[in-house]
PDB file of C-alpha atoms in Angstrom:
ATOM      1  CA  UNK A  22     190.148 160.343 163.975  1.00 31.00           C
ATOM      2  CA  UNK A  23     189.990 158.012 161.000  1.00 32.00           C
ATOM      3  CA  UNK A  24     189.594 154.017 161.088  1.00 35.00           C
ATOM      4  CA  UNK A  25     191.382 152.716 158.120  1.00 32.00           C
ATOM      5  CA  UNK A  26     189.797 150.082 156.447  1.00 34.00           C
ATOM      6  CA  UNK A  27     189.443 146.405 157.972  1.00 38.00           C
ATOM      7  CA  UNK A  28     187.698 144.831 161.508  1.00 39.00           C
ATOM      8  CA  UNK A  29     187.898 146.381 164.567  1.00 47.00           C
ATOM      9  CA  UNK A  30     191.040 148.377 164.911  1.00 45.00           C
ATOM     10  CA  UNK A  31     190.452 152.399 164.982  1.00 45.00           C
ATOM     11  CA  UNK A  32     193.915 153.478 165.465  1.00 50.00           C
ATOM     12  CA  UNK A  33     197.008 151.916 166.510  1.00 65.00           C
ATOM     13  CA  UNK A  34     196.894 153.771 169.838  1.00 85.00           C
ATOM     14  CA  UNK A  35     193.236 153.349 170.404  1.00 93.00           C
ATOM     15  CA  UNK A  36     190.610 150.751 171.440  1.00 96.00           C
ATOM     16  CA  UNK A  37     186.757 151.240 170.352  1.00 97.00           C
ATOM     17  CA  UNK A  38     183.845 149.690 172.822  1.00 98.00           C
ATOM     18  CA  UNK A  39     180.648 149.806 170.998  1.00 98.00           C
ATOM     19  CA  UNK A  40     177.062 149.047 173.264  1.00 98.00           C
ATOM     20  CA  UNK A  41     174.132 148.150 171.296  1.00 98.00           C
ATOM     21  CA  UNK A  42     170.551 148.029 172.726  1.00 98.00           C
ATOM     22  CA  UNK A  43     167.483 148.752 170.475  1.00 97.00           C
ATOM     23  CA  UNK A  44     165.936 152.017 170.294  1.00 96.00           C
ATOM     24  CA  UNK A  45     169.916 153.540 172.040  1.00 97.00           C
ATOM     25  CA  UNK A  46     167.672 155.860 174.226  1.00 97.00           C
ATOM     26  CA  UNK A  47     168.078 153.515 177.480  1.00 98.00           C
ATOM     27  CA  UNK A  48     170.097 150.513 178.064  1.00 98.00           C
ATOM     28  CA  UNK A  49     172.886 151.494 175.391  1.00 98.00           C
ATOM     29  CA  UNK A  50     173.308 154.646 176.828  1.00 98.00           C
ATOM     30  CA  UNK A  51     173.907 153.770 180.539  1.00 98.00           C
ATOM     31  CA  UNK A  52     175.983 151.485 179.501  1.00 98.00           C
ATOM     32  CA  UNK A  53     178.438 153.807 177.158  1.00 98.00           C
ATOM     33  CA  UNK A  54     178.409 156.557 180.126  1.00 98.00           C
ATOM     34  CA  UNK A  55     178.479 154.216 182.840  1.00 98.00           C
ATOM     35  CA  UNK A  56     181.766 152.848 181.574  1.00 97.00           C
ATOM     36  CA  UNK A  57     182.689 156.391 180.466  1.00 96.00           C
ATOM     37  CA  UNK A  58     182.744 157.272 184.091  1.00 96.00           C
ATOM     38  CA  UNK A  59     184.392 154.240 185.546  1.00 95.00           C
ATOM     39  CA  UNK A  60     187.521 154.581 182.962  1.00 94.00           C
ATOM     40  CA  UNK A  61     187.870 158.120 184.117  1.00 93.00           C
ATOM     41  CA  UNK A  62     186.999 157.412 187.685  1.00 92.00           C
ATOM     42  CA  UNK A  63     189.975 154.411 188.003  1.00 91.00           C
ATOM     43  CA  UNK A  64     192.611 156.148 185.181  1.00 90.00           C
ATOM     44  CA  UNK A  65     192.065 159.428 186.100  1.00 86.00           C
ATOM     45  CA  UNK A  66     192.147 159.990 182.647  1.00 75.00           C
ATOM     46  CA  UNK A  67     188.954 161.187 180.522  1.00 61.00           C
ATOM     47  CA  UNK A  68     190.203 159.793 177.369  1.00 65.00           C
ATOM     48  CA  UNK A  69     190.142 156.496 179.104  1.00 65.00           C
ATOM     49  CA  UNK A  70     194.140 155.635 178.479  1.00 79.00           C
ATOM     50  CA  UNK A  71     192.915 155.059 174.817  1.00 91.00           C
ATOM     51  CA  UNK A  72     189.580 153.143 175.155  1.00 94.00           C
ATOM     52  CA  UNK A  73     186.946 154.486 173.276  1.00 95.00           C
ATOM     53  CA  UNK A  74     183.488 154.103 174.391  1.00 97.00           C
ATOM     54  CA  UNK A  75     180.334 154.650 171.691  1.00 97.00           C
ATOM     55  CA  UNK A  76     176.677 153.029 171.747  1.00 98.00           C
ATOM     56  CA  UNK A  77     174.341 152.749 168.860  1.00 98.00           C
ATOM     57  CA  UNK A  78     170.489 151.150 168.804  1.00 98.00           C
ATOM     58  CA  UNK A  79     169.946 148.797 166.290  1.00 97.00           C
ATOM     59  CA  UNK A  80     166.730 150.380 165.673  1.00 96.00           C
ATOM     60  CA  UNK A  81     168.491 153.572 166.835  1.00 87.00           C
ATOM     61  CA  UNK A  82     165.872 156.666 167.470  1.00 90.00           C
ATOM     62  CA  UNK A  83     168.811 158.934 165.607  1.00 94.00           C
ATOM     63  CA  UNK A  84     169.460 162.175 167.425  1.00 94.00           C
ATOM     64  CA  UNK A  85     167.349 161.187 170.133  1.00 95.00           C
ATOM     65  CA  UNK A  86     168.723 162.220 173.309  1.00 96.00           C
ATOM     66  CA  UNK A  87     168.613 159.354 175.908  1.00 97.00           C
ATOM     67  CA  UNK A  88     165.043 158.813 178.053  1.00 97.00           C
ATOM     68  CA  UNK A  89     164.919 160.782 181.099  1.00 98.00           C
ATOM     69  CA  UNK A  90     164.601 157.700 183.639  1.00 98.00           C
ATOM     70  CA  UNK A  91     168.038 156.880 182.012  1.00 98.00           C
ATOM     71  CA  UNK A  92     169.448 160.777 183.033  1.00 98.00           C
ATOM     72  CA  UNK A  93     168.474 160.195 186.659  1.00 98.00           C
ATOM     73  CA  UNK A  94     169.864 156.168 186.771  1.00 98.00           C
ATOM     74  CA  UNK A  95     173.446 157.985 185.615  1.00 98.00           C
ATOM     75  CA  UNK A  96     173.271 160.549 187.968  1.00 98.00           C
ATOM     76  CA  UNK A  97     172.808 158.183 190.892  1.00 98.00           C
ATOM     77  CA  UNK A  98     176.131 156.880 189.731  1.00 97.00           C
ATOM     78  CA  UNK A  99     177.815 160.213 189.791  1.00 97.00           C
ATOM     79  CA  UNK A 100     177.638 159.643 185.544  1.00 97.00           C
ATOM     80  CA  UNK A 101     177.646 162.226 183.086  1.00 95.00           C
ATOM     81  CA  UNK A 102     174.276 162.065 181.083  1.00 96.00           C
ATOM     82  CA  UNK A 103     174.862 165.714 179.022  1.00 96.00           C
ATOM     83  CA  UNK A 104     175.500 165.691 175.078  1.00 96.00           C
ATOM     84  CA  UNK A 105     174.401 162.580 174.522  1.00 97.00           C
ATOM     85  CA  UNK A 106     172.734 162.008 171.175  1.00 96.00           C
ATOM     86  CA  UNK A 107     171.056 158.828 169.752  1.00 97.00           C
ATOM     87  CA  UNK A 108     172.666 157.047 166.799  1.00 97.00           C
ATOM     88  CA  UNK A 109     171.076 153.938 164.505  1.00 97.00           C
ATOM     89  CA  UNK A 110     173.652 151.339 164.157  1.00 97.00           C
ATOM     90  CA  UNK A 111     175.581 151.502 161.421  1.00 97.00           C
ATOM     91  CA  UNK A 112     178.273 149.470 159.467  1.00 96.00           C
ATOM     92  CA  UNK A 113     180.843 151.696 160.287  1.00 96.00           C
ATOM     93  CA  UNK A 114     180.722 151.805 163.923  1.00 97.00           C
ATOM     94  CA  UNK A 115     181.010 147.697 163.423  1.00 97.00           C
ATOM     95  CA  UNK A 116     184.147 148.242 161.454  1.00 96.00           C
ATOM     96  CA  UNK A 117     185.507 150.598 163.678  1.00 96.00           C
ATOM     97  CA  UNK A 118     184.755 149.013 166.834  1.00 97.00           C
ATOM     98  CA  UNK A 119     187.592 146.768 168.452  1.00 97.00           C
ATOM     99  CA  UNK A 120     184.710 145.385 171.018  1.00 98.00           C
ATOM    100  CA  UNK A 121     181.054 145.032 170.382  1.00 98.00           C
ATOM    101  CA  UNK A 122     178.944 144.446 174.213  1.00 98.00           C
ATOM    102  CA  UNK A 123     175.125 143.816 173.323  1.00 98.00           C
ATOM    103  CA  UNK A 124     171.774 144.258 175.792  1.00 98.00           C
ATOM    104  CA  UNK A 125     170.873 140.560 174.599  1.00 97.00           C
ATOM    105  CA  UNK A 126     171.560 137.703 171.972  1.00 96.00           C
ATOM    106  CA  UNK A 127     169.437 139.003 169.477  1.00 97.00           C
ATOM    107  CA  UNK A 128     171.326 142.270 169.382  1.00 98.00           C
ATOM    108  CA  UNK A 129     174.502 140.031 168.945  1.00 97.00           C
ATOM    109  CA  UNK A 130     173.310 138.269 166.156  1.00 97.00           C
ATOM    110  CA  UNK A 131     172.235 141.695 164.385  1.00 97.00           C
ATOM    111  CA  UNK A 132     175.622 142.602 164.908  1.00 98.00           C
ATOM    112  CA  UNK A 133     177.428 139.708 163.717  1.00 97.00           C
ATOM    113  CA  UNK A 134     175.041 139.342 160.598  1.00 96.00           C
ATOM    114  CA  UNK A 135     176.311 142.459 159.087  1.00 95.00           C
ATOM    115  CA  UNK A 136     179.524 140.634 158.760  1.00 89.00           C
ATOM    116  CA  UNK A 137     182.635 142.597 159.039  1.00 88.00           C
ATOM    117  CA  UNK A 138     184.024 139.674 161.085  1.00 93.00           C
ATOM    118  CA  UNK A 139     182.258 140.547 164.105  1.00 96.00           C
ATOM    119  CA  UNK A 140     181.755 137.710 165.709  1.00 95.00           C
ATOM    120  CA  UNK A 141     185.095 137.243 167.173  1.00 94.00           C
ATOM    121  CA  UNK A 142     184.563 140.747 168.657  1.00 97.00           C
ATOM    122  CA  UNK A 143     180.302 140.651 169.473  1.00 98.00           C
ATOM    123  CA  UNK A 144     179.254 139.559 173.148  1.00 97.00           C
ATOM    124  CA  UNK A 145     176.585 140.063 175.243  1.00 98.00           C
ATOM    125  CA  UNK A 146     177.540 142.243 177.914  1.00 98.00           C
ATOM    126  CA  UNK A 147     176.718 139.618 180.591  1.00 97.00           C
ATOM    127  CA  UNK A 148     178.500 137.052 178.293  1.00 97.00           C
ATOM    128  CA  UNK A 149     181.402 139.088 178.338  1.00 98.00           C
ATOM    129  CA  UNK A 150     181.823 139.663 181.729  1.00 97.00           C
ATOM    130  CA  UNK A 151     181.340 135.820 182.708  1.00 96.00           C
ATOM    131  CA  UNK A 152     183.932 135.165 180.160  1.00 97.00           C
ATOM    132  CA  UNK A 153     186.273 137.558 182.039  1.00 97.00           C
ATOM    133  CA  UNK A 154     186.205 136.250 185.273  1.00 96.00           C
ATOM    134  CA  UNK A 155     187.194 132.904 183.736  1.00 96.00           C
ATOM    135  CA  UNK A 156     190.672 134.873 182.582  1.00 97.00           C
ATOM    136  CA  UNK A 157     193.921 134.976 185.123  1.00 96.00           C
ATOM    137  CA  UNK A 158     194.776 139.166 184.242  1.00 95.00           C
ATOM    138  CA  UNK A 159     198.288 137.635 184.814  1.00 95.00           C
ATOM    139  CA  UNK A 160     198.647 136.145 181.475  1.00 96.00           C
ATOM    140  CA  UNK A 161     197.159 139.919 180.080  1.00 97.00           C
ATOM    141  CA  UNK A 162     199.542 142.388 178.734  1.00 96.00           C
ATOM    142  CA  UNK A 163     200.769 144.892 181.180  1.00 94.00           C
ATOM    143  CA  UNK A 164     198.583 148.495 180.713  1.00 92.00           C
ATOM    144  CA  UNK A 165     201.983 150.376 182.032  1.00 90.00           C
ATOM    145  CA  UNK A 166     204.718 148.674 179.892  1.00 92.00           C
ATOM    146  CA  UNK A 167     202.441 147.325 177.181  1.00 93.00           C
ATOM    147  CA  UNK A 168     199.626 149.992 176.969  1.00 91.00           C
ATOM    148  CA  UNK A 169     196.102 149.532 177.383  1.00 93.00           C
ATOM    149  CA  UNK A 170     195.190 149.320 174.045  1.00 95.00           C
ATOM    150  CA  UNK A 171     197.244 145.812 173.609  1.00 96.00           C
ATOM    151  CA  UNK A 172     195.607 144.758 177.221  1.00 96.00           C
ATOM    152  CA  UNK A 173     191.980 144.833 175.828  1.00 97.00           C
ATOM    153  CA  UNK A 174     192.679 143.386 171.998  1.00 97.00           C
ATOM    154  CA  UNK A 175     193.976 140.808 174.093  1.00 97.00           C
ATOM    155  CA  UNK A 176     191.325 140.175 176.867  1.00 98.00           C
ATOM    156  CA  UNK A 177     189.034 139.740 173.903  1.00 98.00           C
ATOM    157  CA  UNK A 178     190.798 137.090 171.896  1.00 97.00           C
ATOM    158  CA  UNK A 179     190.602 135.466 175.175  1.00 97.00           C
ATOM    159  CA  UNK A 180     187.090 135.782 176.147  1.00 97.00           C
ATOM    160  CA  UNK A 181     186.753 134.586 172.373  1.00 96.00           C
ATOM    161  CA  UNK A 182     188.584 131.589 172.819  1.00 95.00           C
ATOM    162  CA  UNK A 183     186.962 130.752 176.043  1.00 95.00           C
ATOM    163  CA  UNK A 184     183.481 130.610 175.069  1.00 90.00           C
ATOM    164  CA  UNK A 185     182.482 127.724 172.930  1.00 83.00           C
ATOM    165  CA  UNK A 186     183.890 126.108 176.634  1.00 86.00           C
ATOM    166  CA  UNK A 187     182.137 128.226 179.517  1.00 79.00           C
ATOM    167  CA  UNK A 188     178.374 128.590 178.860  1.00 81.00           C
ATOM    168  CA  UNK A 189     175.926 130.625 180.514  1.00 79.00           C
ATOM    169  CA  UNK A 190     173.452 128.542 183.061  1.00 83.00           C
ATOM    170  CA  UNK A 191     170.221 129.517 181.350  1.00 83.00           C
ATOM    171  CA  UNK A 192     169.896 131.818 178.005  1.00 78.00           C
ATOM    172  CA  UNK A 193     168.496 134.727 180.197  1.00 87.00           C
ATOM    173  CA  UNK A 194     171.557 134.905 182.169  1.00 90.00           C
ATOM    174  CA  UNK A 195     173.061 136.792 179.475  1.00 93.00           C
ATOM    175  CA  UNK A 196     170.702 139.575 178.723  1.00 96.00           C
ATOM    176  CA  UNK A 197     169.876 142.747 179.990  1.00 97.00           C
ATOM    177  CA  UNK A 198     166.025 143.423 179.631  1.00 97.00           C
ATOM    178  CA  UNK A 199     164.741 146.681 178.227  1.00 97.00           C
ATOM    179  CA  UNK A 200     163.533 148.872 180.579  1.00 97.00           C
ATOM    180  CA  UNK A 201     161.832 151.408 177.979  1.00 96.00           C
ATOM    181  CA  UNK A 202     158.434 152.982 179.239  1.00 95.00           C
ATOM    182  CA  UNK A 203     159.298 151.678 182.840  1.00 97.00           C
ATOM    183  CA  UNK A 204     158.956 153.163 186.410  1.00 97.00           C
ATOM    184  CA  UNK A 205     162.105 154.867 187.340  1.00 98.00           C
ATOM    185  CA  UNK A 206     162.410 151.694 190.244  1.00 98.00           C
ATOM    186  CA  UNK A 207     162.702 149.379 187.449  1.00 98.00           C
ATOM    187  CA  UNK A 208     165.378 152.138 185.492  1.00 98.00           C
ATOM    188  CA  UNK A 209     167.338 151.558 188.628  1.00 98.00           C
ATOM    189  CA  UNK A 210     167.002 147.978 189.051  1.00 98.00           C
ATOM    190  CA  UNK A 211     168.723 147.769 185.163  1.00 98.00           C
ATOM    191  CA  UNK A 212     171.179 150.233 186.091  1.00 98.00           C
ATOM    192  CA  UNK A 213     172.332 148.110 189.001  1.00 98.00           C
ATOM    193  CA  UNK A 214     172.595 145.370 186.737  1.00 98.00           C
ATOM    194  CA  UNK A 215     174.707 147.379 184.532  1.00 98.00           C
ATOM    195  CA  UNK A 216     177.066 148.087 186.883  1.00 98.00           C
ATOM    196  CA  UNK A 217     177.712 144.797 188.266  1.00 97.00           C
ATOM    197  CA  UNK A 218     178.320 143.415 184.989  1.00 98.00           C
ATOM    198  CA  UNK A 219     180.447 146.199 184.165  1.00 98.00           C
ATOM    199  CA  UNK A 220     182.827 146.352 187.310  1.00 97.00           C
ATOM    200  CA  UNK A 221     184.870 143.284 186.438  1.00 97.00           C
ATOM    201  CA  UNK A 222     184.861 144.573 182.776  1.00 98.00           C
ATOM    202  CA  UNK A 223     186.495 147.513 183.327  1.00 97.00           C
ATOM    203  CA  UNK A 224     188.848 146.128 185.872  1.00 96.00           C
ATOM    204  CA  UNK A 225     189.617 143.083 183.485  1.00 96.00           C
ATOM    205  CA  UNK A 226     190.307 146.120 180.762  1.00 95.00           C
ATOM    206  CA  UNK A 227     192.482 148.609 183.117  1.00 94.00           C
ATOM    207  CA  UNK A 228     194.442 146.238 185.732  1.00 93.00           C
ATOM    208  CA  UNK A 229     192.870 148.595 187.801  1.00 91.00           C
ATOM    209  CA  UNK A 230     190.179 147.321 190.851  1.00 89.00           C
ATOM    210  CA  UNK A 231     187.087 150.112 191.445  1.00 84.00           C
ATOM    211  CA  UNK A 232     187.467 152.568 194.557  1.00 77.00           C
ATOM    212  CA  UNK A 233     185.783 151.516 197.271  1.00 67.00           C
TER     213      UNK A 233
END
Protein backbone atom coordinates (compact mmCIF):
# COMPACT_ATOMS: atom_id res chain seq x y z
CA UNK A 1 0.00 0.00 0.00
CA UNK A 2 1.31 3.43 -0.93
CA UNK A 3 0.73 6.85 1.08
CA UNK A 4 0.70 9.56 -1.44
CA UNK A 5 2.35 12.50 -0.51
CA UNK A 6 1.00 14.98 2.31
CA UNK A 7 0.08 14.54 6.43
CA UNK A 8 -1.48 11.76 7.74
CA UNK A 9 -3.76 10.16 5.25
CA UNK A 10 -2.48 6.53 3.92
CA UNK A 11 -5.30 5.70 1.73
CA UNK A 12 -8.69 6.88 1.28
CA UNK A 13 -10.08 3.68 2.82
CA UNK A 14 -7.56 3.43 5.56
CA UNK A 15 -6.59 4.97 8.93
CA UNK A 16 -2.79 4.67 10.27
CA UNK A 17 -2.18 4.59 14.34
CA UNK A 18 1.43 5.03 14.94
CA UNK A 19 2.86 4.29 18.94
CA UNK A 20 6.12 5.71 19.72
CA UNK A 21 8.15 4.79 22.86
CA UNK A 22 12.02 4.91 22.84
CA UNK A 23 14.05 1.98 22.23
CA UNK A 24 10.21 0.22 20.41
CA UNK A 25 11.26 -3.07 22.23
CA UNK A 26 8.61 -2.49 25.21
CA UNK A 27 6.04 0.07 25.70
CA UNK A 28 5.52 0.73 21.81
CA UNK A 29 5.04 -2.67 21.18
CA UNK A 30 2.29 -3.58 23.73
CA UNK A 31 0.73 -0.88 22.78
CA UNK A 32 0.57 -1.58 18.73
CA UNK A 33 -0.49 -5.39 19.59
CA UNK A 34 -2.57 -4.60 22.40
CA UNK A 35 -4.77 -2.48 20.18
CA UNK A 36 -4.14 -4.99 17.36
CA UNK A 37 -6.04 -7.45 19.41
CA UNK A 38 -8.81 -5.31 20.73
CA UNK A 39 -9.79 -4.09 16.97
CA UNK A 40 -9.97 -7.71 16.03
CA UNK A 41 -11.43 -8.84 19.28
CA UNK A 42 -14.62 -6.06 19.03
CA UNK A 43 -14.78 -6.01 14.79
CA UNK A 44 -14.17 -9.37 14.34
CA UNK A 45 -12.17 -8.24 11.69
CA UNK A 46 -8.17 -8.61 11.62
CA UNK A 47 -7.69 -5.79 9.33
CA UNK A 48 -9.31 -3.71 11.97
CA UNK A 49 -12.34 -2.27 9.54
CA UNK A 50 -9.42 -0.17 8.02
CA UNK A 51 -7.35 1.03 11.05
CA UNK A 52 -3.90 0.47 10.75
CA UNK A 53 -1.85 -0.05 13.73
CA UNK A 54 2.31 0.42 13.52
CA UNK A 55 4.86 1.46 16.42
CA UNK A 56 8.29 2.83 15.96
CA UNK A 57 11.07 3.89 18.89
CA UNK A 58 12.42 7.08 18.51
CA UNK A 59 15.67 5.66 19.31
CA UNK A 60 14.28 2.49 17.69
CA UNK A 61 16.67 -0.78 18.34
CA UNK A 62 15.85 -1.62 14.36
CA UNK A 63 14.99 -5.25 13.82
CA UNK A 64 14.95 -5.86 17.34
CA UNK A 65 12.28 -8.12 18.25
CA UNK A 66 10.30 -6.83 21.32
CA UNK A 67 11.84 -7.71 25.13
CA UNK A 68 10.64 -10.88 26.43
CA UNK A 69 8.81 -9.39 29.67
CA UNK A 70 6.81 -7.57 26.88
CA UNK A 71 5.93 -11.34 25.06
CA UNK A 72 4.55 -12.62 28.36
CA UNK A 73 2.52 -9.00 29.35
CA UNK A 74 0.69 -9.70 25.66
CA UNK A 75 0.05 -13.07 26.26
CA UNK A 76 -1.73 -12.41 29.54
CA UNK A 77 -4.00 -10.40 27.34
CA UNK A 78 -4.68 -13.19 24.96
CA UNK A 79 -2.27 -10.71 22.41
CA UNK A 80 -0.35 -11.83 19.62
CA UNK A 81 3.44 -11.08 20.32
CA UNK A 82 4.89 -13.26 17.00
CA UNK A 83 6.60 -11.33 13.95
CA UNK A 84 7.13 -8.45 15.56
CA UNK A 85 10.23 -6.54 14.51
CA UNK A 86 11.70 -3.25 15.90
CA UNK A 87 11.70 -0.14 13.70
CA UNK A 88 13.60 3.51 14.41
CA UNK A 89 11.19 6.21 13.77
CA UNK A 90 11.22 7.53 10.69
CA UNK A 91 9.74 10.50 8.64
CA UNK A 92 7.69 8.41 6.71
CA UNK A 93 5.77 6.60 9.22
CA UNK A 94 4.95 10.47 10.47
CA UNK A 95 3.66 11.22 7.04
CA UNK A 96 1.82 8.24 6.73
CA UNK A 97 0.32 8.08 10.01
CA UNK A 98 -3.34 9.57 10.40
CA UNK A 99 -2.77 9.30 14.45
CA UNK A 100 0.44 9.55 16.33
CA UNK A 101 -0.15 8.07 20.45
CA UNK A 102 3.27 8.66 22.37
CA UNK A 103 4.66 6.79 25.85
CA UNK A 104 5.27 10.51 27.16
CA UNK A 105 5.59 14.31 26.19
CA UNK A 106 8.97 14.13 25.19
CA UNK A 107 8.20 11.49 22.60
CA UNK A 108 5.43 13.98 21.38
CA UNK A 109 7.58 16.71 20.95
CA UNK A 110 10.16 14.43 18.90
CA UNK A 111 7.35 13.72 16.86
CA UNK A 112 5.97 16.99 16.23
CA UNK A 113 9.55 18.54 15.67
CA UNK A 114 10.04 16.64 12.55
CA UNK A 115 7.27 18.71 11.21
CA UNK A 116 5.04 17.16 8.71
CA UNK A 117 2.16 18.90 10.54
CA UNK A 118 2.06 16.55 13.27
CA UNK A 119 0.96 18.24 15.88
CA UNK A 120 -2.63 18.29 15.10
CA UNK A 121 -2.30 14.47 14.92
CA UNK A 122 0.63 13.75 18.04
CA UNK A 123 -0.83 12.89 21.63
CA UNK A 124 0.23 11.20 24.43
CA UNK A 125 -1.57 8.13 24.74
CA UNK A 126 -2.97 9.10 28.18
CA UNK A 127 -3.65 12.60 26.67
CA UNK A 128 -5.56 11.08 24.10
CA UNK A 129 -7.69 9.03 25.92
CA UNK A 130 -8.66 11.89 28.52
CA UNK A 131 -9.44 13.92 25.53
CA UNK A 132 -11.86 11.16 24.39
CA UNK A 133 -13.90 10.79 27.20
CA UNK A 134 -14.53 14.55 27.01
CA UNK A 135 -16.25 13.70 23.31
CA UNK A 136 -20.26 12.74 23.07
CA UNK A 137 -19.56 9.55 20.17
CA UNK A 138 -23.01 10.97 19.13
CA UNK A 139 -21.74 13.88 17.29
CA UNK A 140 -18.97 11.07 15.60
CA UNK A 141 -19.60 9.77 12.21
CA UNK A 142 -21.42 6.55 12.07
CA UNK A 143 -18.65 3.39 11.50
CA UNK A 144 -21.72 1.45 9.58
CA UNK A 145 -23.06 4.22 7.23
CA UNK A 146 -20.00 6.45 7.31
CA UNK A 147 -17.07 3.93 7.69
CA UNK A 148 -14.58 3.79 10.25
CA UNK A 149 -12.02 5.45 8.61
CA UNK A 150 -14.15 8.94 8.60
CA UNK A 151 -15.10 8.01 12.49
CA UNK A 152 -11.40 8.25 13.66
CA UNK A 153 -10.11 11.38 11.25
CA UNK A 154 -12.87 12.79 13.02
CA UNK A 155 -12.44 11.78 16.75
CA UNK A 156 -9.04 13.33 16.28
CA UNK A 157 -9.88 16.77 15.00
CA UNK A 158 -11.91 16.64 18.05
CA UNK A 159 -9.58 15.56 20.66
CA UNK A 160 -7.44 18.35 18.80
CA UNK A 161 -9.78 20.95 19.31
CA UNK A 162 -10.48 20.02 22.82
CA UNK A 163 -7.18 20.26 24.28
CA UNK A 164 -5.78 23.70 24.66
CA UNK A 165 -9.33 23.52 27.04
CA UNK A 166 -9.11 20.13 29.14
CA UNK A 167 -5.65 19.76 30.76
CA UNK A 168 -4.19 16.95 32.46
CA UNK A 169 -4.09 17.35 36.56
CA UNK A 170 -0.34 16.98 36.89
CA UNK A 171 2.29 16.49 33.81
CA UNK A 172 2.79 12.77 34.89
CA UNK A 173 -0.73 11.99 34.34
CA UNK A 174 -0.02 11.74 30.80
CA UNK A 175 2.88 9.42 30.49
CA UNK A 176 3.50 5.96 30.48
CA UNK A 177 6.92 5.16 32.23
CA UNK A 178 9.42 2.83 30.63
CA UNK A 179 9.53 -0.31 32.01
CA UNK A 180 12.88 -1.49 30.16
CA UNK A 181 15.23 -3.79 32.35
CA UNK A 182 12.23 -4.25 34.86
CA UNK A 183 10.81 -7.26 36.85
CA UNK A 184 8.13 -8.88 34.89
CA UNK A 185 5.59 -7.43 38.05
CA UNK A 186 6.44 -4.06 36.97
CA UNK A 187 5.98 -5.30 32.86
CA UNK A 188 2.53 -6.07 34.09
CA UNK A 189 1.80 -3.16 36.11
CA UNK A 190 2.57 -0.98 32.53
CA UNK A 191 0.60 -3.34 30.65
CA UNK A 192 -2.40 -2.73 32.87
CA UNK A 193 -1.92 0.77 32.34
CA UNK A 194 -1.94 0.24 28.73
CA UNK A 195 -5.00 -1.25 28.63
CA UNK A 196 -6.99 1.05 30.60
CA UNK A 197 -5.93 3.86 28.60
CA UNK A 198 -6.58 2.01 25.58
CA UNK A 199 -10.22 0.64 26.25
CA UNK A 200 -12.01 3.94 25.76
CA UNK A 201 -9.67 4.52 22.72
CA UNK A 202 -10.67 1.84 20.86
CA UNK A 203 -14.27 2.10 21.80
CA UNK A 204 -14.18 5.96 21.03
CA UNK A 205 -12.57 4.64 17.46
CA UNK A 206 -15.10 1.56 16.70
CA UNK A 207 -18.64 2.61 18.34
CA UNK A 208 -18.05 -0.58 19.67
CA UNK A 209 -17.88 -1.15 23.89
CA UNK A 210 -15.16 -4.18 24.93
CA UNK A 211 -16.69 -7.76 25.77
CA UNK A 212 -17.09 -8.27 29.07
Amino acid sequence: MTAPEGRGIGTESSFRILHVSTGNVCRSPITERLTRHALSDRLGDPMGGGLIVESAGTWGHEGAPMEANAEIVLADFGADATGFVGRELLDEHVIRADLVLTATRDHRAQVISMGHSAGLRTFTLKEFTRLVRAIDPATLPDPLSDGMVERARALVRAAAALRGWLLAPSAEADEVNDPYGAPITFFRSIGDEIQQALDPVVTALTGVAAKR
